[in-house]
Short mmCIF file of C-alpha atoms in Angstrom, two decimals:
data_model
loop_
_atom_site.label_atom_id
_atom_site.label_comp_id
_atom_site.label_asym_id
_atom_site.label_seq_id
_atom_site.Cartn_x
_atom_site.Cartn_y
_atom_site.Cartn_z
CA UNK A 9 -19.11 -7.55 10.68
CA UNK A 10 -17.17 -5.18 8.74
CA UNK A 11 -18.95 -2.82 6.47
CA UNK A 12 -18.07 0.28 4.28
CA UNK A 13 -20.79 2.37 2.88
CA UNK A 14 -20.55 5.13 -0.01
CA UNK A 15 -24.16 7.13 -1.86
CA UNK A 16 -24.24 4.93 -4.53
CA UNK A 17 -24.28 7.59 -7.34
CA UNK A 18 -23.77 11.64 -7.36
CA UNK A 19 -24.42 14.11 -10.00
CA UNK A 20 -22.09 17.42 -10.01
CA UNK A 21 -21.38 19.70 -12.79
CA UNK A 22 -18.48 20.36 -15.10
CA UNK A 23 -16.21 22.56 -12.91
CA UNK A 24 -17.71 22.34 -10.14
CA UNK A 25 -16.43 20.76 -6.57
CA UNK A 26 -17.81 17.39 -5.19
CA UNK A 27 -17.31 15.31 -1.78
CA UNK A 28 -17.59 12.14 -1.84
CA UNK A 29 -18.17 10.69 1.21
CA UNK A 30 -17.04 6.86 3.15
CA UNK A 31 -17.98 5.73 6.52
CA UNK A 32 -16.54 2.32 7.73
CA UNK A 33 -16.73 -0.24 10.64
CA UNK A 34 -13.42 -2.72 10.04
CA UNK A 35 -12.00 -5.28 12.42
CA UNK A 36 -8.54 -2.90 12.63
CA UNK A 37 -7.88 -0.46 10.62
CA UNK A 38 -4.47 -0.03 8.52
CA UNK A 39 -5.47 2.55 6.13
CA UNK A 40 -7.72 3.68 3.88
CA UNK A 41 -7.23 3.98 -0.12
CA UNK A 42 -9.42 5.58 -2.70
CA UNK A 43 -9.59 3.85 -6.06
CA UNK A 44 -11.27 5.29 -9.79
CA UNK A 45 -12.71 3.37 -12.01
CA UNK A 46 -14.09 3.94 -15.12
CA UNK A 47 -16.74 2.02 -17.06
CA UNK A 48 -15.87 -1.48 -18.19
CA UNK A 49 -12.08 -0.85 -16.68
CA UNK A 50 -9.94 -1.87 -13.64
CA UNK A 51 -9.69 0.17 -10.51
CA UNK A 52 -6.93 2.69 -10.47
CA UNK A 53 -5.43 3.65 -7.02
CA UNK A 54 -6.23 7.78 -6.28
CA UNK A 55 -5.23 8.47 -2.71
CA UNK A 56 -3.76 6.65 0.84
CA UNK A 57 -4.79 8.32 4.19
CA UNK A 58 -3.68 6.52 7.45
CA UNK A 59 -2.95 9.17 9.58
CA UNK A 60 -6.39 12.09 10.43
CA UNK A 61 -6.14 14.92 8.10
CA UNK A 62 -6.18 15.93 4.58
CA UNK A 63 -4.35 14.52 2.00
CA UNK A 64 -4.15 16.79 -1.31
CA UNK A 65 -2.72 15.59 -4.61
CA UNK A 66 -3.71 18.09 -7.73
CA UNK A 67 -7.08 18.49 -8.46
CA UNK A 68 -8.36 15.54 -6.09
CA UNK A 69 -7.88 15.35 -1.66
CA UNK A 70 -8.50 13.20 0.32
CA UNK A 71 -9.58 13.30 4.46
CA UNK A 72 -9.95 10.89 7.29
CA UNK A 73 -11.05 10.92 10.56
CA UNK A 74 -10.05 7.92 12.33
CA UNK A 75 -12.29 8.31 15.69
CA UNK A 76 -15.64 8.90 13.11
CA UNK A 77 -14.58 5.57 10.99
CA UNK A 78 -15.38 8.98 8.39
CA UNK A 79 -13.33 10.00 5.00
CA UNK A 80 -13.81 11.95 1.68
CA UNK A 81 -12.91 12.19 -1.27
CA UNK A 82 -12.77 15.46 -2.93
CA UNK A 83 -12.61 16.52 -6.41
CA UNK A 84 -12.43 20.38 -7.47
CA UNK A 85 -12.58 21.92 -10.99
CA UNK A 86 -14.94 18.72 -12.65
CA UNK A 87 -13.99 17.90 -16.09
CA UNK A 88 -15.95 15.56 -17.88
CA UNK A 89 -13.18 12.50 -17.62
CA UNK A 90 -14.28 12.36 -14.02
CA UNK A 91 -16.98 10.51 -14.75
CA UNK A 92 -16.38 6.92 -13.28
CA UNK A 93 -17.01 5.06 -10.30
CA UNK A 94 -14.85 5.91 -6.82
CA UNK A 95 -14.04 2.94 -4.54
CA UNK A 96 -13.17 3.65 -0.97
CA UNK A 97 -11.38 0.34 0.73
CA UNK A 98 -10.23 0.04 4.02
CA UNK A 99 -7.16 -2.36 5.10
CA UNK A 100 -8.21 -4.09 7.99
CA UNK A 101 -6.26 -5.80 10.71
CA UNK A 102 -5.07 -8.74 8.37
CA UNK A 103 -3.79 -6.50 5.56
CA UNK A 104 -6.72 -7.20 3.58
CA UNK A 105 -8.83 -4.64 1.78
CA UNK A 106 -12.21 -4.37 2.71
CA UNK A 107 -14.09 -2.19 -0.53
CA UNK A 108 -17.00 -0.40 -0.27
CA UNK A 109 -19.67 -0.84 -3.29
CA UNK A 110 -18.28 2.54 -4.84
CA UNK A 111 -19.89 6.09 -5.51
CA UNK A 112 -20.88 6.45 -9.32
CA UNK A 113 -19.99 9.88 -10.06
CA UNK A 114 -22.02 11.52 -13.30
CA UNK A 115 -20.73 15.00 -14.17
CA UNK A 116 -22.65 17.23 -16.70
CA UNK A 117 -21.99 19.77 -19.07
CA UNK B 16 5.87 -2.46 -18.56
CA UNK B 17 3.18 -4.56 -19.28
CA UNK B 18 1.73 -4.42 -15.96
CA UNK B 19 -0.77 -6.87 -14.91
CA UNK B 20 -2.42 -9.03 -17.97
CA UNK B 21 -5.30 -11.31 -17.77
CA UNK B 22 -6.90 -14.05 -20.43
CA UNK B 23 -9.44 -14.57 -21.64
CA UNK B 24 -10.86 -11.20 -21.42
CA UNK B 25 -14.34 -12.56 -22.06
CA UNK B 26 -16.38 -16.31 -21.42
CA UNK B 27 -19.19 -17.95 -21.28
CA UNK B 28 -19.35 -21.27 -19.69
CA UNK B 29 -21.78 -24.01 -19.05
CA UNK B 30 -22.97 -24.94 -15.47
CA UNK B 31 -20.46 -27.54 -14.60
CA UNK B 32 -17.70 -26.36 -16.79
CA UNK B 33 -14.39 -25.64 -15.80
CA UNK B 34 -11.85 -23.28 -17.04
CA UNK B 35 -8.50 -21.58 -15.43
CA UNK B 36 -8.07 -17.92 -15.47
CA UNK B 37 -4.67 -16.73 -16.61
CA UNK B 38 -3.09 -13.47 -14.72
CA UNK B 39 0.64 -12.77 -15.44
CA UNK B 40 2.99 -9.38 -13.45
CA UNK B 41 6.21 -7.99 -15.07
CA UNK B 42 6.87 -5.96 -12.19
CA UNK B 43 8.29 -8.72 -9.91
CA UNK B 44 5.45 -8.21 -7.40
CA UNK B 45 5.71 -10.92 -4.41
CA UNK B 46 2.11 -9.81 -3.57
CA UNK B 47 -0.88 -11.14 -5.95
CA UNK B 48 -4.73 -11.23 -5.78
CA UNK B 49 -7.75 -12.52 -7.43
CA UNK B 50 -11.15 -10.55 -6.87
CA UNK B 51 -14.39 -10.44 -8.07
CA UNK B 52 -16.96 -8.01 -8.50
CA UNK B 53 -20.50 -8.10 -8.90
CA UNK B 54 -22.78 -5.21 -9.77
CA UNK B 55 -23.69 -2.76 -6.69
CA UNK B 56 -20.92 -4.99 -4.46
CA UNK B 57 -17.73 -3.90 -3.40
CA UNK B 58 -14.58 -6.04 -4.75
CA UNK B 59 -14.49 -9.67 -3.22
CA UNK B 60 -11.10 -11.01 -1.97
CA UNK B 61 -11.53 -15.04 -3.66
CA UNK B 62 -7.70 -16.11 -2.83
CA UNK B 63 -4.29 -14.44 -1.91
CA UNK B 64 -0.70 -15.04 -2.38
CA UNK B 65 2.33 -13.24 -0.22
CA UNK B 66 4.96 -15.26 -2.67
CA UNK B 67 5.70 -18.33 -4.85
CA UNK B 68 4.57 -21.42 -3.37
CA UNK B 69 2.26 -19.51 -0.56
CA UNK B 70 -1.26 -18.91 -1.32
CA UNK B 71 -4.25 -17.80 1.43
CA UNK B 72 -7.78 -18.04 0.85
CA UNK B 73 -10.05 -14.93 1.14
CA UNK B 74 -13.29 -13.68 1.59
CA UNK B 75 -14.94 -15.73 -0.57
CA UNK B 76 -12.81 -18.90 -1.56
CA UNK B 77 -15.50 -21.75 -2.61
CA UNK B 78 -15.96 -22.91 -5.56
CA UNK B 79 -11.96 -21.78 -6.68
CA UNK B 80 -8.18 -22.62 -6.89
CA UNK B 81 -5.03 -20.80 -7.41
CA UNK B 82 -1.62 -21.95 -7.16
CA UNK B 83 1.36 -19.68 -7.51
CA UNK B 84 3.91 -21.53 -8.92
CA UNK B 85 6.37 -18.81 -10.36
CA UNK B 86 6.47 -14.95 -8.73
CA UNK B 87 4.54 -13.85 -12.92
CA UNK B 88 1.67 -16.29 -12.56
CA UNK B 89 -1.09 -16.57 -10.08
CA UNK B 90 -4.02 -18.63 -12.35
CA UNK B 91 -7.32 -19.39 -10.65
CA UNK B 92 -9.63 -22.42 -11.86
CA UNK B 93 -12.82 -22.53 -11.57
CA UNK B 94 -13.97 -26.20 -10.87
CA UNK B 95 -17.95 -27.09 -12.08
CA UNK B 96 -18.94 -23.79 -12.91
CA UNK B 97 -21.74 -22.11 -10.97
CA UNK B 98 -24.78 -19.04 -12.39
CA UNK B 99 -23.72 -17.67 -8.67
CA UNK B 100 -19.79 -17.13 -10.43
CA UNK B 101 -20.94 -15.35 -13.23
CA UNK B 102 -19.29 -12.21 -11.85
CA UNK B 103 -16.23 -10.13 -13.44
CA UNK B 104 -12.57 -10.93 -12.08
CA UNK B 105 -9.66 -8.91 -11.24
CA UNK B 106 -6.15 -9.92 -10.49
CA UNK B 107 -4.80 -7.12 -8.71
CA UNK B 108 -0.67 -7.07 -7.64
CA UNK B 109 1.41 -4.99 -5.46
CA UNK B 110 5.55 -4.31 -4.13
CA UNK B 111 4.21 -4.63 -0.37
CA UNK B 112 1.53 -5.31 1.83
CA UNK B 113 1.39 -3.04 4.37
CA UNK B 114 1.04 0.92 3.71
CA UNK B 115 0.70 2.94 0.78
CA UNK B 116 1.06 0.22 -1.07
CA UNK B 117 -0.95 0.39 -4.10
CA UNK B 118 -2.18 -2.73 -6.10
CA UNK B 119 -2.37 -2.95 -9.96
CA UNK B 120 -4.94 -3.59 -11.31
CA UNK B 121 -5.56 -6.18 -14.75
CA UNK B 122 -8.21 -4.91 -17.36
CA UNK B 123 -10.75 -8.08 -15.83
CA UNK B 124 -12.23 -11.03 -17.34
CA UNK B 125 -15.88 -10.92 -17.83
CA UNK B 126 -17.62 -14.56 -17.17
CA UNK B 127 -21.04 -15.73 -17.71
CA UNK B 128 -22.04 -18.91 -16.36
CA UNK B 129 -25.14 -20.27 -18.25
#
């Protein structure tokens, strides 16, 4: 089957630096995409990784190791907007995104 | 831009109701999506479409209906509503299917089934 699992929830403090991690087992694998999403709101897309490395893009990066089935999502200098939910989701071999359950992030002051 | 809009934003059905879910793109999208999610889930894939006229179920298809009859509208019914399809729903869009292609995501539609 395929599967994708995240923590389910992380605490971190305002300006601090937090990983946020994804393993996966898909059937294929055509990328992987990080979403936000806030309370009561629609996902909004964050980051793309399809080839191993790190991706940076301001504040947040994101890595992926294709031979672990391993990423992250990291997020440096907290503010308290960052609070939300992050959804890692993994295209498999059909073009179809597989999502994880997502990582509910709670920063305080 | 609108983006991606979606009515009625909230519902509450009876078991055996029916009701259609409207989801409308301005960005001239060939790709469109319904989803729903359910607390501590990841986003379901219900049905697909790669273009007008051409819809695909997905992960979890029973129970729905789309058609896509214009490349704007992708509407999903919901035929003798279920408590198991009290859930929220997304429609989700995007330029491409392959790649960094991101999809869009509407605000949801949050639907009780009592």
């Amino acid at each position: 089957g395929q599967n994708i699992d995240q923590p389910t929830e992380m605490t971190a403090t305002e300006g601090a630096i937090v990983q946020i991690n994804c393993t996966y087992q898909t059937s294929g694998f055509n990328g992987l995409f990080w979403y936000q999403q806030h309370a009561g709101e629609a996902p909004t897309f964050l980051s793309y990784n399809v080839l191993d490395g790190l991706e940076e893009k301001g504040r947040f990066s994101s890595f992926l190791s294709r031979s672990k089935g391993y990423s992250y999502l990291l997020l440096k200098e907290l503010q308290m907007k960052d609070s939300a939910s992050y959804l890692c989701a993994v295209m498999d071999s059909n073009y179809q995104l597989i999502w994880g359950a997502g990582t509910k992030l709670i920063i305080k002051p | 831009n609108a983006g991606v809009t979606q009515t009625p934003k909230f519902r509450i059905l009876k078991i055996g109701q029916s009701m259609t879910l409207q989801c409308t793109q301005d960005m001239n999208h060939n790709y469109m999506y319904w989803y729903r999610q359910d607390p501590g889930m990841g986003l379901k894939l219900i049905y697909y479409s790669v273009g007008a006229g051409i819809t695909d179920k997905g992960e979890v298809p029973n129970g729905y209906n789309v058609s896509r009859s214009t490349t704007e509208d992708f509407p999903l019914r919901l035929e003798l509503a279920a408590p198991s399809q009290t859930s929220v729903y997304f429609c989700a869009s995007s330029s491409s299917i392959a790649g960094a292609s991101e999809q869009f995501f509407g605000p949801g539609t949050r639907l009780t089934v009592l």
